[in-house]
Short mmCIF file of C-alpha atoms in Angstrom, two decimals:
data_model
loop_
_atom_site.label_atom_id
_atom_site.label_comp_id
_atom_site.label_asym_id
_atom_site.label_seq_id
_atom_site.Cartn_x
_atom_site.Cartn_y
_atom_site.Cartn_z
CA THR F 20 -23.83 12.05 15.65
CA ALA F 21 -20.54 13.04 15.59
CA LEU F 22 -17.53 12.04 12.52
CA LEU F 23 -13.98 11.61 14.47
CA PHE F 24 -12.39 11.70 11.29
CA VAL F 25 -8.89 9.99 11.51
CA ASP F 26 -5.60 8.86 8.82
CA LEU F 27 -2.87 7.46 9.97
CA GLU F 28 0.84 7.31 8.07
CA THR F 29 2.57 3.78 8.07
CA THR F 30 5.35 2.09 7.19
CA SER F 31 3.37 -0.91 5.58
CA LEU F 32 -0.06 -0.90 3.95
CA ASP F 33 -0.12 -4.11 5.78
CA SER F 34 -2.59 -3.37 8.99
CA ALA F 35 -1.07 -6.18 10.97
CA GLN F 36 2.94 -5.69 10.26
CA LEU F 37 3.66 -2.14 9.97
CA THR F 38 4.48 1.09 12.13
CA VAL F 39 2.38 4.08 12.83
CA LEU F 40 4.98 7.23 11.95
CA GLU F 41 1.92 9.97 11.80
CA ALA F 42 -1.44 9.98 13.41
CA ALA F 43 -3.68 13.23 12.58
CA TRP F 44 -7.38 13.66 13.38
CA ALA F 45 -10.38 16.45 13.93
CA VAL F 46 -13.82 15.94 15.85
CA CYS F 47 -16.26 16.76 13.37
CA ASN F 48 -20.09 17.00 12.43
CA PRO F 49 -22.58 14.83 9.90
CA ASP F 50 -21.77 18.08 8.01
CA GLY F 51 -18.45 18.17 7.62
CA THR F 52 -18.34 21.55 10.39
CA GLN F 53 -15.58 21.08 12.96
CA ARG F 54 -16.41 20.75 16.92
CA LEU F 55 -12.17 21.17 18.07
CA PRO F 56 -8.94 22.19 15.93
CA MET F 57 -7.70 19.31 14.49
CA ARG F 58 -4.43 18.23 15.53
CA SER F 59 -1.44 15.56 14.19
CA ARG F 60 0.80 13.63 16.16
CA TYR F 61 4.64 12.42 15.29
CA THR F 62 4.04 8.58 16.34
CA GLU F 63 6.18 5.57 16.44
CA ILE F 64 3.57 2.68 17.40
CA THR F 65 3.58 -0.91 16.72
CA ASN F 66 1.38 -3.37 17.29
CA ASP F 67 3.22 -6.21 18.96
CA ILE F 68 6.33 -5.23 20.10
CA PRO F 69 8.27 -2.72 21.73
CA THR F 70 9.58 0.64 20.31
CA VAL F 71 13.70 0.20 20.02
CA PRO F 72 14.68 3.95 20.67
CA ASN F 73 15.89 5.72 17.45
CA THR F 74 19.84 6.03 17.39
CA GLU F 75 19.62 7.07 13.78
CA THR F 76 20.96 10.87 12.58
CA PRO F 77 19.25 13.39 11.17
CA ASN F 78 20.89 12.91 7.96
CA SER F 79 20.17 9.22 7.20
CA SER F 80 19.01 7.56 4.56
CA LEU F 81 15.43 5.97 4.30
CA ARG F 82 17.06 2.75 3.18
CA GLU F 83 19.38 2.87 6.84
CA HIS F 84 17.03 3.25 9.00
CA ARG F 85 16.46 0.43 10.45
CA TRP F 86 12.10 -0.62 9.28
CA VAL F 87 13.85 -1.48 6.16
CA ASN F 88 14.52 -5.55 5.20
CA SER F 89 11.80 -5.99 7.76
CA ASP F 90 9.16 -7.27 8.17
CA ARG F 91 7.45 -3.79 10.19
CA GLY F 92 8.03 -1.11 6.69
CA ASP F 93 7.68 -2.53 2.64
CA SER F 94 8.87 -0.51 -0.51
CA VAL F 95 5.79 0.96 -1.81
CA ALA F 96 4.91 2.45 1.85
CA LEU F 97 8.68 3.73 2.54
CA ASP F 98 8.67 5.42 -0.62
CA MET F 99 5.36 7.27 0.16
CA ALA F 100 7.13 8.14 3.51
CA GLU F 101 10.01 10.08 1.95
CA ALA F 102 8.64 11.26 -1.77
CA SER F 103 5.84 13.01 1.14
CA GLY F 104 9.12 14.55 3.28
CA LEU F 105 7.59 12.80 6.33
CA PHE F 106 10.32 10.80 6.80
CA ASP F 107 13.18 14.11 6.80
CA ASN F 108 10.14 15.09 9.11
CA TRP F 109 10.03 12.77 11.17
CA MET F 110 13.76 12.15 12.08
CA THR F 111 14.20 15.07 12.45
CA CYS F 112 11.41 15.87 15.43
CA LEU F 113 12.65 16.73 18.85
CA PRO F 114 11.96 13.97 20.89
CA SER F 115 9.40 14.72 22.92
CA LEU F 116 7.43 15.75 20.89
CA ILE F 117 7.11 11.65 19.47
CA LEU F 118 4.09 9.49 20.89
CA ARG F 119 5.71 6.30 21.36
CA THR F 120 3.05 4.08 22.55
CA ALA F 121 -0.83 3.49 21.42
CA VAL F 122 -1.51 4.38 24.79
CA GLU F 123 -0.92 7.38 24.27
CA LEU F 124 -2.59 7.90 20.54
CA GLU F 125 -5.69 6.40 22.54
CA ARG F 126 -5.58 8.99 25.16
CA LEU F 127 -5.06 12.48 23.16
CA ILE F 128 -7.73 11.22 21.12
CA LEU F 129 -10.77 10.25 23.99
CA ASP F 130 -10.11 13.06 25.72
CA ASP F 131 -10.60 14.83 22.98
CA LEU F 132 -14.28 13.22 22.63
CA ALA F 133 -14.98 13.39 26.40
CA THR F 134 -14.49 17.68 25.19
CA ALA F 135 -16.24 17.97 22.15
CA CYS F 136 -19.13 14.40 22.44
CA ASP F 137 -21.97 14.37 24.69
CA PRO F 138 -21.72 10.65 26.54
CA ALA F 139 -24.84 9.61 25.15
CA GLU F 140 -23.89 10.37 21.38
CA ARG F 141 -22.68 8.29 18.44
CA VAL F 142 -19.39 8.59 17.15
CA HIS F 143 -18.07 7.23 13.70
CA LEU F 144 -14.48 6.67 12.35
CA ALA F 145 -14.68 8.85 9.01
CA GLY F 146 -12.19 9.60 6.03
CA SER F 147 -11.05 8.27 2.88
CA GLY F 148 -10.57 4.85 2.08
CA VAL F 149 -11.15 4.77 6.44
CA ALA F 150 -12.80 1.33 6.25
CA GLN F 151 -9.62 -0.88 4.83
CA PHE F 152 -7.12 1.02 6.39
CA ASP F 153 -7.08 3.44 9.30
CA GLN F 154 -9.78 1.60 11.78
CA PRO F 155 -8.91 -2.28 11.11
CA VAL F 156 -5.42 -0.70 12.65
CA LEU F 157 -6.34 1.60 15.58
CA ARG F 158 -9.05 -1.57 16.07
CA SER F 159 -5.56 -3.72 16.95
CA LEU F 160 -4.02 -0.33 18.80
CA CYS F 161 -7.00 0.91 20.14
CA CYS F 162 -9.71 -1.38 21.23
CA GLU F 163 -10.95 1.47 23.82
CA LEU F 164 -10.98 3.77 21.22
CA VAL F 165 -12.05 1.59 18.56
CA PRO F 166 -14.32 -1.53 18.97
CA TYR F 167 -14.61 -4.74 17.83
CA PRO F 168 -18.87 -5.49 16.40
CA GLY F 169 -20.18 -5.81 19.04
CA GLU F 170 -17.63 -4.51 21.66
CA PRO F 171 -18.36 -1.63 24.05
CA GLY F 172 -16.20 1.58 22.50
CA ALA F 173 -15.53 5.06 22.63
CA THR F 174 -16.76 5.59 18.46
CA HIS F 175 -19.69 3.01 16.36
CA TYR F 176 -18.65 -0.83 15.09
CA ARG F 177 -19.30 1.31 11.14
CA PRO F 178 -17.26 3.30 9.84
CA VAL F 179 -18.01 6.79 7.46
CA ASP F 180 -15.82 6.40 4.60
CA VAL F 181 -15.52 9.31 2.22
CA SER F 182 -14.59 7.36 -1.06
CA VAL F 183 -17.01 5.25 -0.61
CA MET F 184 -19.69 8.07 -0.52
CA MET F 185 -18.45 9.95 -2.85
CA THR F 186 -18.32 7.17 -5.75
CA GLY F 187 -21.67 6.10 -4.46
CA LEU F 188 -22.98 9.42 -5.18
CA LEU F 189 -21.59 10.45 -8.15
CA GLY F 190 -20.34 6.77 -9.95
CA GLY F 191 -16.29 7.14 -9.68
CA SER F 192 -13.46 8.97 -7.83
CA GLU F 193 -13.76 12.30 -8.83
CA ASP F 194 -12.71 13.81 -5.05
CA SER F 195 -10.29 16.50 -6.97
CA LYS F 196 -13.71 17.78 -9.12
CA LEU F 197 -16.17 17.50 -6.12
CA ILE F 198 -13.61 19.34 -3.99
CA ASP F 199 -13.19 22.07 -6.28
CA TRP F 200 -16.99 22.81 -7.11
CA TYR F 201 -17.16 23.49 -3.36
CA LEU F 202 -14.55 25.30 -2.67
CA GLY F 203 -15.75 27.90 -5.40
CA LEU F 204 -19.39 27.90 -4.21
CA PRO F 205 -19.60 32.01 -2.79
CA ASP F 206 -20.67 31.08 0.77
CA ALA F 207 -18.48 27.57 1.11
CA VAL F 208 -16.65 27.69 4.85
CA SER F 209 -13.94 25.73 3.98
CA ASP F 210 -10.93 26.87 5.97
CA LEU F 211 -9.78 23.95 8.62
CA GLU F 212 -9.38 24.68 12.21
CA LEU F 213 -5.61 23.34 12.92
CA SER F 214 -4.22 23.18 16.99
CA ALA F 215 -1.68 24.85 17.75
CA PRO F 216 1.63 23.37 18.25
CA PRO F 217 3.34 20.82 19.35
CA GLN F 218 -0.30 19.11 19.63
CA PHE F 219 -0.01 20.12 16.47
CA ALA F 220 3.14 17.66 14.05
CA TYR F 221 4.09 20.83 12.04
CA TRP F 222 2.61 23.91 10.69
CA ASP F 223 1.54 25.58 7.23
CA THR F 224 -0.84 28.49 7.37
CA ASN F 225 -1.95 27.59 3.35
CA VAL F 226 -4.47 24.71 4.27
CA ALA F 227 -6.12 25.29 1.77
CA ASN F 228 -2.92 23.71 -0.68
CA TRP F 229 -3.43 20.99 1.55
CA VAL F 230 -7.00 20.01 -0.06
CA LYS F 231 -6.19 21.07 -3.10
CA ALA F 232 -3.53 19.16 -3.59
CA GLU F 233 -3.34 15.02 -4.62
CA LYS F 234 -2.05 12.37 -3.02
CA GLN F 235 0.18 13.71 -0.53
CA HIS F 236 0.52 11.12 1.85
CA ARG F 237 0.56 12.71 4.83
CA ALA F 238 -2.05 12.28 7.68
CA ALA F 239 -2.89 15.78 8.26
CA PRO F 240 -4.11 16.91 4.36
CA ASP F 241 -4.76 13.61 3.93
CA VAL F 242 -7.95 14.25 7.20
CA GLY F 243 -8.15 18.29 5.23
CA ARG F 244 -9.64 16.92 2.27
CA ALA F 245 -11.94 13.80 3.88
CA ILE F 246 -13.38 16.95 6.00
CA VAL F 247 -13.62 19.46 2.74
CA LEU F 248 -14.98 15.79 0.68
CA GLN F 249 -17.53 15.28 3.75
CA ARG F 250 -19.08 19.15 3.72
CA ALA F 251 -18.59 18.63 -0.22
CA LEU F 252 -20.74 15.45 0.11
CA TRP F 253 -23.56 16.40 2.76
CA ARG F 254 -24.66 19.83 0.32
CA ALA F 255 -24.10 18.04 -2.87
CA GLY F 256 -26.58 15.28 -1.16
CA ALA F 257 -29.08 17.80 0.36
CA PRO F 258 -32.28 16.56 -2.32
CA LEU F 259 -31.95 13.40 -2.14
CA ARG F 260 -31.99 13.36 1.21
CA GLU F 261 -35.01 15.80 0.52
CA ALA F 262 -36.57 13.48 -2.32
CA LEU F 263 -36.27 10.82 0.41
CA GLY F 264 -37.96 12.83 2.79
CA LEU F 265 -35.16 12.62 5.64
CA SER F 266 -33.35 15.70 7.62
CA ALA F 267 -30.52 16.41 7.74
CA GLY F 268 -29.43 14.82 10.86
#
């Protein structure tokens, strides 16, 4: 079994009416160790309308952008994109580094799965809140990657949501405490492997700050936190697995 950690940053919290601005993903083992470096790309992908070439200048305000006051954006998501610096980074990114179609994004992820996974292996989409948001968005955009229940696809229809697992194990949302506990273990392998530019949308050598910071609302930091949570949950759940007579696999 493999886990495909994914996070999407979008112009709306409505999975049916949005444009994807940023995507990050990483292929991991069930214990959270990476099989491939994490990748991140800026995107301009909509569900059902042709992409209009961006004509805004790098100094344009978010409030002047064409998605505002349209059915492709809402104030909450756009405020998040502005506060996190995503919108500024997106606007100043080289156009050649922006993925314009869902097919391009899907092909990159499928290529990683083909490289890292056995053809007979079951792959689960993974992340924090992935079942509520990222899976429905990817299902509508990348049907070869994320199938509907009962239909063939590269990933299994059942996602692995680390936020749900954390709540079930700890009885509440204690992600920061769990991350601090894991990073404090003397033998914890806490480093995250990142791909090199240009496949990585932006570069930060101090990845530990991503993991410890909360609510950054950026694709790569959110994937990084989810991976570390998976690593922590795997270790924290070991006694439970032993009590139930379950193997690590």
